[in-house]
Structures are given as C-alpha cells and as structure tokens.
Amino acid sequence: MTNDCNIVVIPDVHGCYNLLNETLKLHYNSGAELIFLGDLIDRSPDIDGDRKVLTLVRRLQDNPSEYGLSKVTVLRGNHEQLCYDAYNGNLDDYDLWIANGGNIDFLHYLQEHPEHLEWMNDLPYYTIRGDYL
C-alpha cells in the first residue's frame, strides 16, 4: 500500500497540457503515486491539448517508473464519459458533450485511435487508498 503522504492528486486537467507538464515536473523522481481525478479532456486552451494530455497521462500510467513515480491511477470523470457517449451515442449525447466543451477535432482523433476511447471506457469511477475513497 502506498503511504498517504506520497500520493499526489491532480483534478480537472481539461486539456491544459502546458500547465500539466509544469506541474508534473515537480513530482518526477519523487516516488509518489499520482491520482488523476478525471476530466482530462475538454475546454483545452492549448492547441491539441486534449490529445497531448491523453497521450501523456497514458504514458505515465503505463510506465510510472520511467518518471520516478510509484504508480499512476486515472479515474473516469464526467467529461470522459460525455466524450465516450458522444462517440457511441446519438445526436443528443453529441450535443451535450459539445455544450460542455467537447472538441470535434478530438473526436476525429479518437476515430483514428479507438484504443484511447477503449482506455477511457475502462477507467474506474473511484479508487480507495487507506481510509480515503
């Protein structure tokens, strides 16, 4: 079990790739576990931010030791769910996702890389560490 003081929680990235990169530099080689609380995508201020964030977070999760981390846990947020529903759903699901900051270019990217969509759909809704949910 990871020691609670070695857990870093990162909420609501929303495609802010540059800011995420700066934040992560503080934690590389710390041995910490990173927990992303979802909402990695949508409303990105950065060009291709959603794609870049998704790629980076997946790389971190797949290879935490390469970054000096003990583990990377990623939870599914409502924006991942909205995106998944928009991709697989009807026009109402698509409209709801767009209204909440969805990006049509990112949806096209997911069409070319469905493995990212499958990954988002497999994300858990919660995790437990010690006495914390």
CSV table of N, CA, C and O in Angstrom, one decimal:
chain,number,residue,atom,x,y,z
A,1,MET,N,0.8,-1.2,0.0
A,1,MET,CA,0.0,0.0,0.0
A,1,MET,C,0.9,1.2,0.0
A,1,MET,O,1.9,1.3,0.7
A,2,THR,N,0.5,2.2,-0.8
A,2,THR,CA,1.3,3.4,-0.9
A,2,THR,C,1.0,4.3,0.4
A,2,THR,O,-0.1,4.4,0.8
A,3,ASN,N,2.1,4.9,0.9
A,3,ASN,CA,1.9,5.8,2.0
A,3,ASN,C,1.1,7.0,1.6
A,3,ASN,O,1.4,7.6,0.6
A,4,ASP,N,0.1,7.4,2.4
A,4,ASP,CA,-0.7,8.5,2.0
A,4,ASP,C,0.0,9.8,1.7
A,4,ASP,O,-0.4,10.6,0.9
A,5,CYS,N,1.1,10.1,2.4
A,5,CYS,CA,1.9,11.3,2.2
A,5,CYS,C,2.6,11.3,0.8
A,5,CYS,O,3.2,12.3,0.4
A,6,ASN,N,2.6,10.1,0.2
A,6,ASN,CA,3.3,10.0,-1.1
A,6,ASN,C,2.3,10.0,-2.3
A,6,ASN,O,2.6,9.4,-3.3
A,7,ILE,N,1.1,10.5,-2.0
A,7,ILE,CA,0.1,10.5,-3.1
A,7,ILE,C,-0.1,11.9,-3.5
A,7,ILE,O,-0.3,12.8,-2.7
A,8,VAL,N,-0.1,12.2,-4.8
A,8,VAL,CA,-0.4,13.5,-5.4
A,8,VAL,C,-1.7,13.3,-6.2
A,8,VAL,O,-1.7,12.5,-7.1
A,9,VAL,N,-2.7,14.1,-5.9
A,9,VAL,CA,-4.0,14.1,-6.6
A,9,VAL,C,-4.0,15.3,-7.5
A,9,VAL,O,-3.8,16.4,-7.1
A,10,ILE,N,-4.4,15.0,-8.8
A,10,ILE,CA,-4.5,16.0,-9.8
A,10,ILE,C,-5.9,16.0,-10.4
A,10,ILE,O,-6.2,15.0,-11.1
A,11,PRO,N,-6.7,17.0,-10.1
A,11,PRO,CA,-8.0,17.1,-10.6
A,11,PRO,C,-8.1,17.9,-11.9
A,11,PRO,O,-7.3,18.8,-12.2
A,12,ASP,N,-9.1,17.7,-12.7
A,12,ASP,CA,-9.6,18.5,-13.8
A,12,ASP,C,-8.5,19.2,-14.6
A,12,ASP,O,-8.4,20.4,-14.6
A,13,VAL,N,-7.8,18.4,-15.3
A,13,VAL,CA,-6.8,18.9,-16.2
A,13,VAL,C,-7.4,19.7,-17.4
A,13,VAL,O,-6.8,20.7,-17.8
A,14,HIS,N,-8.5,19.2,-17.9
A,14,HIS,CA,-9.2,19.8,-19.0
A,14,HIS,C,-8.3,20.3,-20.2
A,14,HIS,O,-8.4,21.4,-20.7
A,15,GLY,N,-7.4,19.4,-20.6
A,15,GLY,CA,-6.6,19.7,-21.8
A,15,GLY,C,-5.5,20.7,-21.6
A,15,GLY,O,-4.9,21.1,-22.6
A,16,CYS,N,-5.3,21.1,-20.4
A,16,CYS,CA,-4.2,22.1,-20.1
A,16,CYS,C,-2.8,21.4,-20.1
A,16,CYS,O,-2.2,21.2,-19.1
A,17,TYR,N,-2.4,21.1,-21.3
A,17,TYR,CA,-1.2,20.3,-21.5
A,17,TYR,C,0.1,21.0,-20.9
A,17,TYR,O,0.9,20.5,-20.2
A,18,ASN,N,0.2,22.3,-21.2
A,18,ASN,CA,1.4,23.0,-20.8
A,18,ASN,C,1.4,23.2,-19.3
A,18,ASN,O,2.5,22.9,-18.6
A,19,LEU,N,0.3,23.5,-18.7
A,19,LEU,CA,0.2,23.6,-17.2
A,19,LEU,C,0.5,22.2,-16.5
A,19,LEU,O,1.2,22.1,-15.5
A,20,LEU,N,-0.1,21.2,-17.1
A,20,LEU,CA,0.1,19.8,-16.6
A,20,LEU,C,1.6,19.5,-16.6
A,20,LEU,O,2.1,19.0,-15.6
A,21,ASN,N,2.3,19.8,-17.7
A,21,ASN,CA,3.7,19.5,-17.8
A,21,ASN,C,4.5,20.2,-16.7
A,21,ASN,O,5.4,19.6,-16.1
A,22,GLU,N,4.2,21.4,-16.5
A,22,GLU,CA,4.9,22.2,-15.5
A,22,GLU,C,4.6,21.6,-14.1
A,22,GLU,O,5.5,21.5,-13.2
A,23,THR,N,3.4,21.2,-13.8
A,23,THR,CA,3.0,20.6,-12.5
A,23,THR,C,3.7,19.3,-12.3
A,23,THR,O,4.2,19.0,-11.2
A,24,LEU,N,3.7,18.5,-13.4
A,24,LEU,CA,4.3,17.1,-13.2
A,24,LEU,C,5.8,17.2,-13.0
A,24,LEU,O,6.3,16.3,-12.2
A,25,LYS,N,6.5,18.2,-13.5
A,25,LYS,CA,8.0,18.3,-13.2
A,25,LYS,C,8.3,18.3,-11.8
A,25,LYS,O,9.3,17.9,-11.3
A,26,LEU,N,7.4,18.8,-11.0
A,26,LEU,CA,7.6,18.9,-9.5
A,26,LEU,C,7.5,17.5,-8.8
A,26,LEU,O,8.0,17.4,-7.7
A,27,HIS,N,7.0,16.6,-9.5
A,27,HIS,CA,6.7,15.2,-8.9
A,27,HIS,C,7.5,14.1,-9.5
A,27,HIS,O,7.6,13.0,-9.0
A,28,TYR,N,8.2,14.4,-10.7
A,28,TYR,CA,9.0,13.3,-11.3
A,28,TYR,C,10.1,13.0,-10.3
A,28,TYR,O,10.7,13.8,-9.6
A,29,ASN,N,10.5,11.7,-10.3
A,29,ASN,CA,11.5,11.2,-9.4
A,29,ASN,C,11.3,11.4,-7.9
A,29,ASN,O,12.2,11.4,-7.1
A,30,SER,N,10.0,11.5,-7.5
A,30,SER,CA,9.6,11.6,-6.1
A,30,SER,C,9.2,10.3,-5.5
A,30,SER,O,9.1,10.2,-4.3
A,31,GLY,N,8.9,9.3,-6.3
A,31,GLY,CA,8.4,8.1,-5.8
A,31,GLY,C,6.9,8.1,-5.5
A,31,GLY,O,6.4,7.1,-4.9
A,32,ALA,N,6.3,9.2,-5.8
A,32,ALA,CA,4.9,9.4,-5.4
A,32,ALA,C,4.0,8.6,-6.4
A,32,ALA,O,4.4,8.2,-7.5
A,33,GLU,N,2.8,8.4,-5.9
A,33,GLU,CA,1.7,7.9,-6.7
A,33,GLU,C,0.9,9.1,-7.2
A,33,GLU,O,0.5,9.9,-6.4
A,34,LEU,N,0.6,9.2,-8.5
A,34,LEU,CA,-0.2,10.2,-9.0
A,34,LEU,C,-1.6,9.7,-9.2
A,34,LEU,O,-1.8,8.5,-9.7
A,35,ILE,N,-2.6,10.4,-8.7
A,35,ILE,CA,-4.0,10.0,-9.0
A,35,ILE,C,-4.7,11.2,-9.7
A,35,ILE,O,-4.8,12.3,-9.2
A,36,PHE,N,-5.1,10.9,-11.0
A,36,PHE,CA,-5.8,11.9,-11.8
A,36,PHE,C,-7.3,11.6,-11.5
A,36,PHE,O,-7.8,10.5,-11.7
A,37,LEU,N,-8.0,12.7,-11.1
A,37,LEU,CA,-9.4,12.6,-10.7
A,37,LEU,C,-10.4,12.7,-11.9
A,37,LEU,O,-11.6,12.9,-11.7
A,38,GLY,N,-9.9,12.5,-13.1
A,38,GLY,CA,-10.8,12.6,-14.3
A,38,GLY,C,-10.8,14.0,-14.8
A,38,GLY,O,-10.2,14.9,-14.4
A,39,ASP,N,-11.7,14.1,-15.9
A,39,ASP,CA,-11.8,15.4,-16.6
A,39,ASP,C,-10.4,15.8,-17.2
A,39,ASP,O,-10.0,16.9,-17.1
A,40,LEU,N,-9.8,14.9,-17.9
A,40,LEU,CA,-8.5,15.1,-18.5
A,40,LEU,C,-8.7,16.0,-19.8
A,40,LEU,O,-7.8,16.7,-20.2
A,41,ILE,N,-9.9,15.9,-20.3
A,41,ILE,CA,-10.2,16.5,-21.7
A,41,ILE,C,-11.3,17.6,-21.6
A,41,ILE,O,-11.9,17.7,-20.6
A,42,ASP,N,-11.4,18.3,-22.7
A,42,ASP,CA,-12.4,19.3,-23.0
A,42,ASP,C,-12.0,20.6,-22.4
A,42,ASP,O,-11.4,20.7,-21.4
A,43,ARG,N,-12.4,21.7,-23.1
A,43,ARG,CA,-12.2,23.1,-22.7
A,43,ARG,C,-10.7,23.4,-22.8
A,43,ARG,O,-10.2,24.3,-22.1
A,44,SER,N,-9.9,22.7,-23.6
A,44,SER,CA,-8.5,22.9,-23.7
A,44,SER,C,-8.1,24.3,-24.2
A,44,SER,O,-8.6,24.7,-25.3
A,45,PRO,N,-7.2,25.0,-23.5
A,45,PRO,CA,-6.7,26.3,-24.0
A,45,PRO,C,-5.5,26.1,-24.9
A,45,PRO,O,-5.1,27.0,-25.6
A,46,ASP,N,-5.0,24.9,-25.0
A,46,ASP,CA,-3.8,24.6,-25.7
A,46,ASP,C,-4.1,23.9,-27.0
A,46,ASP,O,-5.1,23.1,-27.1
A,47,ILE,N,-3.4,24.2,-28.1
A,47,ILE,CA,-3.6,23.5,-29.4
A,47,ILE,C,-3.3,22.0,-29.2
A,47,ILE,O,-2.3,21.6,-28.7
A,48,ASP,N,-4.3,21.2,-29.6
A,48,ASP,CA,-4.2,19.7,-29.4
A,48,ASP,C,-4.0,19.3,-28.0
A,48,ASP,O,-3.5,18.3,-27.7
A,49,GLY,N,-4.5,20.2,-27.1
A,49,GLY,CA,-4.3,19.9,-25.6
A,49,GLY,C,-4.9,18.6,-25.2
A,49,GLY,O,-4.3,17.8,-24.4
A,50,ASP,N,-6.1,18.3,-25.7
A,50,ASP,CA,-6.8,17.1,-25.2
A,50,ASP,C,-6.0,15.8,-25.7
A,50,ASP,O,-5.7,14.9,-24.9
A,51,ARG,N,-5.5,15.8,-26.9
A,51,ARG,CA,-4.7,14.7,-27.4
A,51,ARG,C,-3.4,14.6,-26.7
A,51,ARG,O,-3.0,13.5,-26.3
A,52,LYS,N,-2.7,15.7,-26.5
A,52,LYS,CA,-1.5,15.7,-25.8
A,52,LYS,C,-1.6,15.2,-24.3
A,52,LYS,O,-0.8,14.5,-23.8
A,53,VAL,N,-2.6,15.7,-23.6
A,53,VAL,CA,-2.8,15.3,-22.2
A,53,VAL,C,-3.1,13.8,-22.2
A,53,VAL,O,-2.6,13.1,-21.4
A,54,LEU,N,-4.0,13.3,-23.0
A,54,LEU,CA,-4.4,11.9,-23.0
A,54,LEU,C,-3.1,11.1,-23.3
A,54,LEU,O,-2.9,10.1,-22.6
A,55,THR,N,-2.3,11.4,-24.3
A,55,THR,CA,-1.1,10.7,-24.6
A,55,THR,C,-0.1,10.7,-23.4
A,55,THR,O,0.4,9.6,-23.1
A,56,LEU,N,0.1,11.8,-22.8
A,56,LEU,CA,1.0,11.9,-21.7
A,56,LEU,C,0.5,11.1,-20.5
A,56,LEU,O,1.3,10.3,-19.9
A,57,VAL,N,-0.7,11.2,-20.1
A,57,VAL,CA,-1.3,10.5,-19.0
A,57,VAL,C,-1.2,9.0,-19.2
A,57,VAL,O,-0.9,8.3,-18.3
A,58,ARG,N,-1.5,8.6,-20.4
A,58,ARG,CA,-1.5,7.1,-20.7
A,58,ARG,C,0.0,6.7,-20.6
A,58,ARG,O,0.3,5.6,-20.1
A,59,ARG,N,0.9,7.4,-21.1
A,59,ARG,CA,2.4,7.1,-21.0
A,59,ARG,C,2.8,7.0,-19.5
A,59,ARG,O,3.5,6.1,-19.1
A,60,LEU,N,2.4,7.9,-18.7
A,60,LEU,CA,2.7,7.9,-17.3
A,60,LEU,C,2.1,6.7,-16.6
A,60,LEU,O,2.8,6.0,-15.8
A,61,GLN,N,0.9,6.4,-16.9
A,61,GLN,CA,0.2,5.2,-16.3
A,61,GLN,C,0.9,3.9,-16.7
A,61,GLN,O,1.0,3.0,-15.9
A,62,ASP,N,1.3,3.8,-18.0
A,62,ASP,CA,1.9,2.6,-18.5
A,62,ASP,C,3.3,2.4,-18.0
A,62,ASP,O,3.8,1.3,-17.9
A,63,ASN,N,4.0,3.5,-17.7
A,63,ASN,CA,5.4,3.4,-17.3
A,63,ASN,C,5.8,4.4,-16.2
A,63,ASN,O,6.7,5.2,-16.4
A,64,PRO,N,5.2,4.3,-15.1
A,64,PRO,CA,5.4,5.2,-14.0
A,64,PRO,C,6.9,5.2,-13.5
A,64,PRO,O,7.4,6.3,-13.2
A,65,SER,N,7.5,4.1,-13.5
A,65,SER,CA,8.9,4.1,-13.0
A,65,SER,C,9.9,4.9,-13.9
A,65,SER,O,10.9,5.4,-13.5
A,66,GLU,N,9.6,5.0,-15.2
A,66,GLU,CA,10.4,5.8,-16.1
A,66,GLU,C,10.4,7.3,-15.7
A,66,GLU,O,11.3,8.1,-16.1
A,67,TYR,N,9.4,7.7,-14.9
A,67,TYR,CA,9.3,9.1,-14.5
A,67,TYR,C,9.6,9.2,-13.0
A,67,TYR,O,9.3,10.2,-12.4
A,68,GLY,N,10.0,8.1,-12.4
A,68,GLY,CA,10.3,8.1,-11.0
A,68,GLY,C,9.1,8.1,-10.1
A,68,GLY,O,9.1,8.7,-9.0
A,69,LEU,N,8.0,7.6,-10.6
A,69,LEU,CA,6.8,7.5,-9.8
A,69,LEU,C,6.5,6.1,-9.4
A,69,LEU,O,6.9,5.1,-10.1
A,70,SER,N,5.8,5.9,-8.3
A,70,SER,CA,5.5,4.5,-7.9
A,70,SER,C,4.3,3.9,-8.6
A,70,SER,O,4.2,2.7,-8.9
A,71,LYS,N,3.3,4.8,-9.0
A,71,LYS,CA,2.1,4.3,-9.7
A,71,LYS,C,1.4,5.6,-10.2
A,71,LYS,O,1.5,6.7,-9.7
A,72,VAL,N,0.6,5.3,-11.2
A,72,VAL,CA,-0.3,6.4,-11.7
A,72,VAL,C,-1.7,5.8,-11.9
A,72,VAL,O,-1.9,4.8,-12.6
A,73,THR,N,-2.7,6.3,-11.2
A,73,THR,CA,-4.0,5.9,-11.2
A,73,THR,C,-4.9,7.0,-11.9
A,73,THR,O,-4.7,8.2,-11.6
A,74,VAL,N,-5.7,6.6,-12.8
A,74,VAL,CA,-6.5,7.5,-13.6
A,74,VAL,C,-8.0,7.2,-13.4
A,74,VAL,O,-8.4,6.0,-13.7
A,75,LEU,N,-8.8,8.1,-12.9
A,75,LEU,CA,-10.2,7.9,-12.8
A,75,LEU,C,-11.0,8.5,-13.9
A,75,LEU,O,-10.5,9.4,-14.5
A,76,ARG,N,-12.2,8.0,-14.2
A,76,ARG,CA,-13.0,8.5,-15.2
A,76,ARG,C,-13.9,9.6,-14.7
A,76,ARG,O,-14.6,9.5,-13.7
A,77,GLY,N,-13.8,10.8,-15.3
A,77,GLY,CA,-14.6,11.9,-15.0
A,77,GLY,C,-15.8,12.0,-15.9
A,77,GLY,O,-15.9,11.3,-16.9
A,78,ASN,N,-16.6,13.0,-15.6
A,78,ASN,CA,-17.8,13.1,-16.4
A,78,ASN,C,-17.5,13.6,-17.9
A,78,ASN,O,-18.2,13.2,-18.8
A,79,HIS,N,-16.4,14.2,-18.1
A,79,HIS,CA,-16.0,14.6,-19.4
A,79,HIS,C,-15.5,13.4,-20.3
A,79,HIS,O,-15.8,13.4,-21.5
A,80,GLU,N,-14.8,12.5,-19.7
A,80,GLU,CA,-14.5,11.3,-20.4
A,80,GLU,C,-15.8,10.5,-20.7
A,80,GLU,O,-15.9,10.0,-21.8
A,81,GLN,N,-16.7,10.5,-19.8
A,81,GLN,CA,-18.0,9.8,-20.0
A,81,GLN,C,-18.8,10.5,-21.1
A,81,GLN,O,-19.3,9.8,-22.0
A,82,LEU,N,-18.8,11.8,-21.1
A,82,LEU,CA,-19.6,12.6,-22.1
A,82,LEU,C,-19.0,12.3,-23.5
A,82,LEU,O,-19.7,12.1,-24.5
A,83,CYS,N,-17.6,12.3,-23.6
A,83,CYS,CA,-16.9,12.0,-24.9
A,83,CYS,C,-17.3,10.6,-25.4
A,83,CYS,O,-17.6,10.5,-26.5
A,84,TYR,N,-17.2,9.7,-24.5
A,84,TYR,CA,-17.5,8.3,-24.9
A,84,TYR,C,-18.9,8.2,-25.4
A,84,TYR,O,-19.2,7.6,-26.4
A,85,ASP,N,-19.8,8.8,-24.6
A,85,ASP,CA,-21.2,8.7,-25.1
A,85,ASP,C,-21.4,9.5,-26.4
A,85,ASP,O,-22.2,9.0,-27.2
A,86,ALA,N,-20.8,10.6,-26.6
A,86,ALA,CA,-20.9,11.3,-27.9
A,86,ALA,C,-20.4,10.5,-29.0
A,86,ALA,O,-21.0,10.5,-30.1
A,87,TYR,N,-19.3,9.8,-28.8
A,87,TYR,CA,-18.7,8.9,-29.8
A,87,TYR,C,-19.6,7.8,-30.2
A,87,TYR,O,-19.8,7.4,-31.4
A,88,ASN,N,-20.2,7.2,-29.2
A,88,ASN,CA,-21.0,6.0,-29.4
A,88,ASN,C,-22.5,6.2,-29.4
A,88,ASN,O,-23.3,5.3,-29.6
A,89,GLY,N,-23.0,7.4,-29.1
A,89,GLY,CA,-24.4,7.7,-28.8
A,89,GLY,C,-25.1,8.3,-30.0
A,89,GLY,O,-24.7,8.2,-31.1
A,90,ASN,N,-26.1,9.0,-29.6
A,90,ASN,CA,-27.0,9.7,-30.6
A,90,ASN,C,-26.6,11.2,-30.6
A,90,ASN,O,-25.7,11.6,-29.9
A,91,LEU,N,-27.4,11.9,-31.4
A,91,LEU,CA,-27.2,13.4,-31.6
A,91,LEU,C,-27.3,14.1,-30.2
A,91,LEU,O,-26.5,15.1,-30.0
A,92,ASP,N,-28.2,13.7,-29.4
A,92,ASP,CA,-28.4,14.3,-28.1
A,92,ASP,C,-27.1,14.2,-27.2
A,92,ASP,O,-26.7,15.2,-26.6
A,93,ASP,N,-26.5,13.0,-27.2
A,93,ASP,CA,-25.2,12.8,-26.5
A,93,ASP,C,-24.1,13.7,-27.1
A,93,ASP,O,-23.3,14.3,-26.3
A,94,TYR,N,-24.0,13.8,-28.4
A,94,TYR,CA,-23.0,14.6,-29.0
A,94,TYR,C,-23.3,16.1,-28.7
A,94,TYR,O,-22.3,16.8,-28.3
A,95,ASP,N,-24.5,16.6,-28.7
A,95,ASP,CA,-24.8,18.0,-28.4
A,95,ASP,C,-24.5,18.3,-27.0
A,95,ASP,O,-23.9,19.4,-26.7
A,96,LEU,N,-24.7,17.4,-26.1
A,96,LEU,CA,-24.4,17.6,-24.6
A,96,LEU,C,-22.9,17.7,-24.4
A,96,LEU,O,-22.4,18.6,-23.7
A,97,TRP,N,-22.1,16.8,-25.1
A,97,TRP,CA,-20.7,16.9,-25.0
A,97,TRP,C,-20.1,18.2,-25.5
A,97,TRP,O,-19.3,18.8,-24.9
A,98,ILE,N,-20.6,18.6,-26.7
A,98,ILE,CA,-20.1,19.9,-27.3
A,98,ILE,C,-20.5,21.0,-26.4
A,98,ILE,O,-19.7,21.9,-26.2
A,99,ALA,N,-21.7,21.0,-25.8
A,99,ALA,CA,-22.1,22.1,-24.9
A,99,ALA,C,-21.3,22.2,-23.6
A,99,ALA,O,-21.2,23.2,-23.0
A,100,ASN,N,-20.6,21.1,-23.3
A,100,ASN,CA,-19.7,21.0,-22.1
A,100,ASN,C,-18.2,21.1,-22.5
A,100,ASN,O,-17.4,20.8,-21.7
A,101,GLY,N,-18.0,21.6,-23.7
A,101,GLY,CA,-16.6,21.9,-24.0
A,101,GLY,C,-15.9,20.9,-24.9
A,101,GLY,O,-14.7,20.9,-25.1
A,102,GLY,N,-16.7,20.0,-25.4
A,102,GLY,CA,-16.1,18.9,-26.3
A,102,GLY,C,-15.5,19.6,-27.6
A,102,GLY,O,-16.0,20.6,-28.0
A,103,ASN,N,-14.6,18.9,-28.2
A,103,ASN,CA,-13.9,19.4,-29.3
A,103,ASN,C,-14.0,18.4,-30.5
A,103,ASN,O,-13.5,17.3,-30.4
A,104,ILE,N,-14.6,18.8,-31.6
A,104,ILE,CA,-14.9,17.9,-32.7
A,104,ILE,C,-13.6,17.4,-33.3
A,104,ILE,O,-13.5,16.2,-33.7
A,105,ASP,N,-12.5,18.2,-33.3
A,105,ASP,CA,-11.2,17.7,-33.8
A,105,ASP,C,-10.7,16.5,-32.9
A,105,ASP,O,-10.1,15.6,-33.4
A,106,PHE,N,-10.9,16.6,-31.6
A,106,PHE,CA,-10.5,15.5,-30.7
A,106,PHE,C,-11.3,14.2,-31.0
A,106,PHE,O,-10.8,13.1,-31.0
A,107,LEU,N,-12.6,14.4,-31.3
A,107,LEU,CA,-13.5,13.3,-31.7
A,107,LEU,C,-13.0,12.6,-33.0
A,107,LEU,O,-12.9,11.4,-33.1
A,108,HIS,N,-12.5,13.4,-33.9
A,108,HIS,CA,-11.9,12.9,-35.2
A,108,HIS,C,-10.7,12.1,-34.8
A,108,HIS,O,-10.4,11.0,-35.4
A,109,TYR,N,-9.9,12.6,-33.9
A,109,TYR,CA,-8.6,11.9,-33.5
A,109,TYR,C,-9.0,10.6,-32.9
A,109,TYR,O,-8.3,9.6,-33.2
A,110,LEU,N,-10.0,10.5,-32.1
A,110,LEU,CA,-10.4,9.3,-31.5
A,110,LEU,C,-10.9,8.3,-32.5
A,110,LEU,O,-10.8,7.1,-32.3
A,111,GLN,N,-11.5,8.8,-33.6
A,111,GLN,CA,-11.9,7.8,-34.6
A,111,GLN,C,-10.7,7.1,-35.2
A,111,GLN,O,-10.8,6.0,-35.6
A,112,GLU,N,-9.6,7.9,-35.3
A,112,GLU,CA,-8.4,7.3,-35.9
A,112,GLU,C,-7.6,6.5,-34.8
A,112,GLU,O,-6.8,5.6,-35.2
A,113,HIS,N,-7.9,6.7,-33.6
A,113,HIS,CA,-7.2,6.0,-32.5
A,113,HIS,C,-8.2,5.5,-31.4
A,113,HIS,O,-8.3,5.9,-30.3
A,114,PRO,N,-9.0,4.5,-31.8
A,114,PRO,CA,-10.1,4.0,-30.9
A,114,PRO,C,-9.5,3.4,-29.6
A,114,PRO,O,-10.3,3.2,-28.7
A,115,GLU,N,-8.2,3.0,-29.6
A,115,GLU,CA,-7.7,2.5,-28.4
A,115,GLU,C,-7.7,3.5,-27.2
A,115,GLU,O,-7.9,3.1,-26.1
A,116,HIS,N,-7.7,4.8,-27.5
A,116,HIS,CA,-7.8,5.8,-26.5
A,116,HIS,C,-9.3,5.8,-25.9
A,116,HIS,O,-9.5,5.9,-24.7
A,117,LEU,N,-10.2,5.6,-26.8
A,117,LEU,CA,-11.6,5.6,-26.4
A,117,LEU,C,-11.9,4.3,-25.5
A,117,LEU,O,-12.5,4.4,-24.5
A,118,GLU,N,-11.3,3.2,-25.9
A,118,GLU,CA,-11.5,2.0,-25.1
A,118,GLU,C,-10.8,2.2,-23.7
A,118,GLU,O,-11.4,1.8,-22.7
A,119,TRP,N,-9.7,2.8,-23.7
A,119,TRP,CA,-9.0,3.1,-22.4
A,119,TRP,C,-9.9,4.0,-21.5
A,119,TRP,O,-10.0,3.7,-20.4
A,120,MET,N,-10.4,5.0,-22.1
A,120,MET,CA,-11.3,5.9,-21.3
A,120,MET,C,-12.5,5.1,-20.7
A,120,MET,O,-12.9,5.3,-19.6
A,121,ASN,N,-13.1,4.2,-21.5
A,121,ASN,CA,-14.2,3.5,-21.1
A,121,ASN,C,-13.8,2.5,-20.0
A,121,ASN,O,-14.7,2.1,-19.2
A,122,ASP,N,-12.6,2.1,-19.9
A,122,ASP,CA,-12.2,1.1,-18.9
A,122,ASP,C,-11.7,1.8,-17.6
A,122,ASP,O,-11.4,1.1,-16.6
A,123,LEU,N,-11.7,3.1,-17.6
A,123,LEU,CA,-11.2,3.8,-16.4
A,123,LEU,C,-12.2,3.6,-15.2
A,123,LEU,O,-13.4,3.6,-15.5
A,124,PRO,N,-11.7,3.4,-14.0
A,124,PRO,CA,-12.6,3.2,-12.9
A,124,PRO,C,-13.2,4.6,-12.5
A,124,PRO,O,-12.7,5.6,-12.8
A,125,TYR,N,-14.3,4.5,-11.8
A,125,TYR,CA,-15.0,5.7,-11.3
A,125,TYR,C,-14.4,6.2,-10.0
A,125,TYR,O,-14.6,7.3,-9.6
A,126,TYR,N,-13.8,5.3,-9.2
A,126,TYR,CA,-13.2,5.6,-7.9
A,126,TYR,C,-12.1,4.7,-7.6
A,126,TYR,O,-11.9,3.7,-8.2
A,127,THR,N,-11.3,5.1,-6.5
A,127,THR,CA,-10.3,4.3,-6.0
A,127,THR,C,-10.2,4.5,-4.5
A,127,THR,O,-10.7,5.5,-4.0
A,128,ILE,N,-9.7,3.5,-3.8
A,128,ILE,CA,-9.6,3.6,-2.3
A,128,ILE,C,-8.1,3.6,-1.9
A,128,ILE,O,-7.4,2.7,-2.4
A,129,ARG,N,-7.7,4.5,-1.1
A,129,ARG,CA,-6.3,4.4,-0.5
A,129,ARG,C,-6.5,4.6,1.0
A,129,ARG,O,-6.9,5.6,1.5
A,130,GLY,N,-6.2,3.5,1.7
A,130,GLY,CA,-6.4,3.5,3.2
A,130,GLY,C,-7.8,3.8,3.5
A,130,GLY,O,-8.7,3.1,3.1
A,131,ASP,N,-8.0,4.9,4.3
A,131,ASP,CA,-9.4,5.2,4.7
A,131,ASP,C,-10.0,6.2,3.8
A,131,ASP,O,-11.1,6.8,4.1
A,132,TYR,N,-9.4,6.5,2.6
A,132,TYR,CA,-9.9,7.5,1.7
A,132,TYR,C,-10.4,6.9,0.4
A,132,TYR,O,-9.8,6.0,-0.2
A,133,LEU,N,-11.6,7.4,0.1
A,133,LEU,CA,-12.3,7.0,-1.2
A,133,LEU,C,-12.0,8.0,-2.2
A,133,LEU,O,-12.2,9.2,-2.0
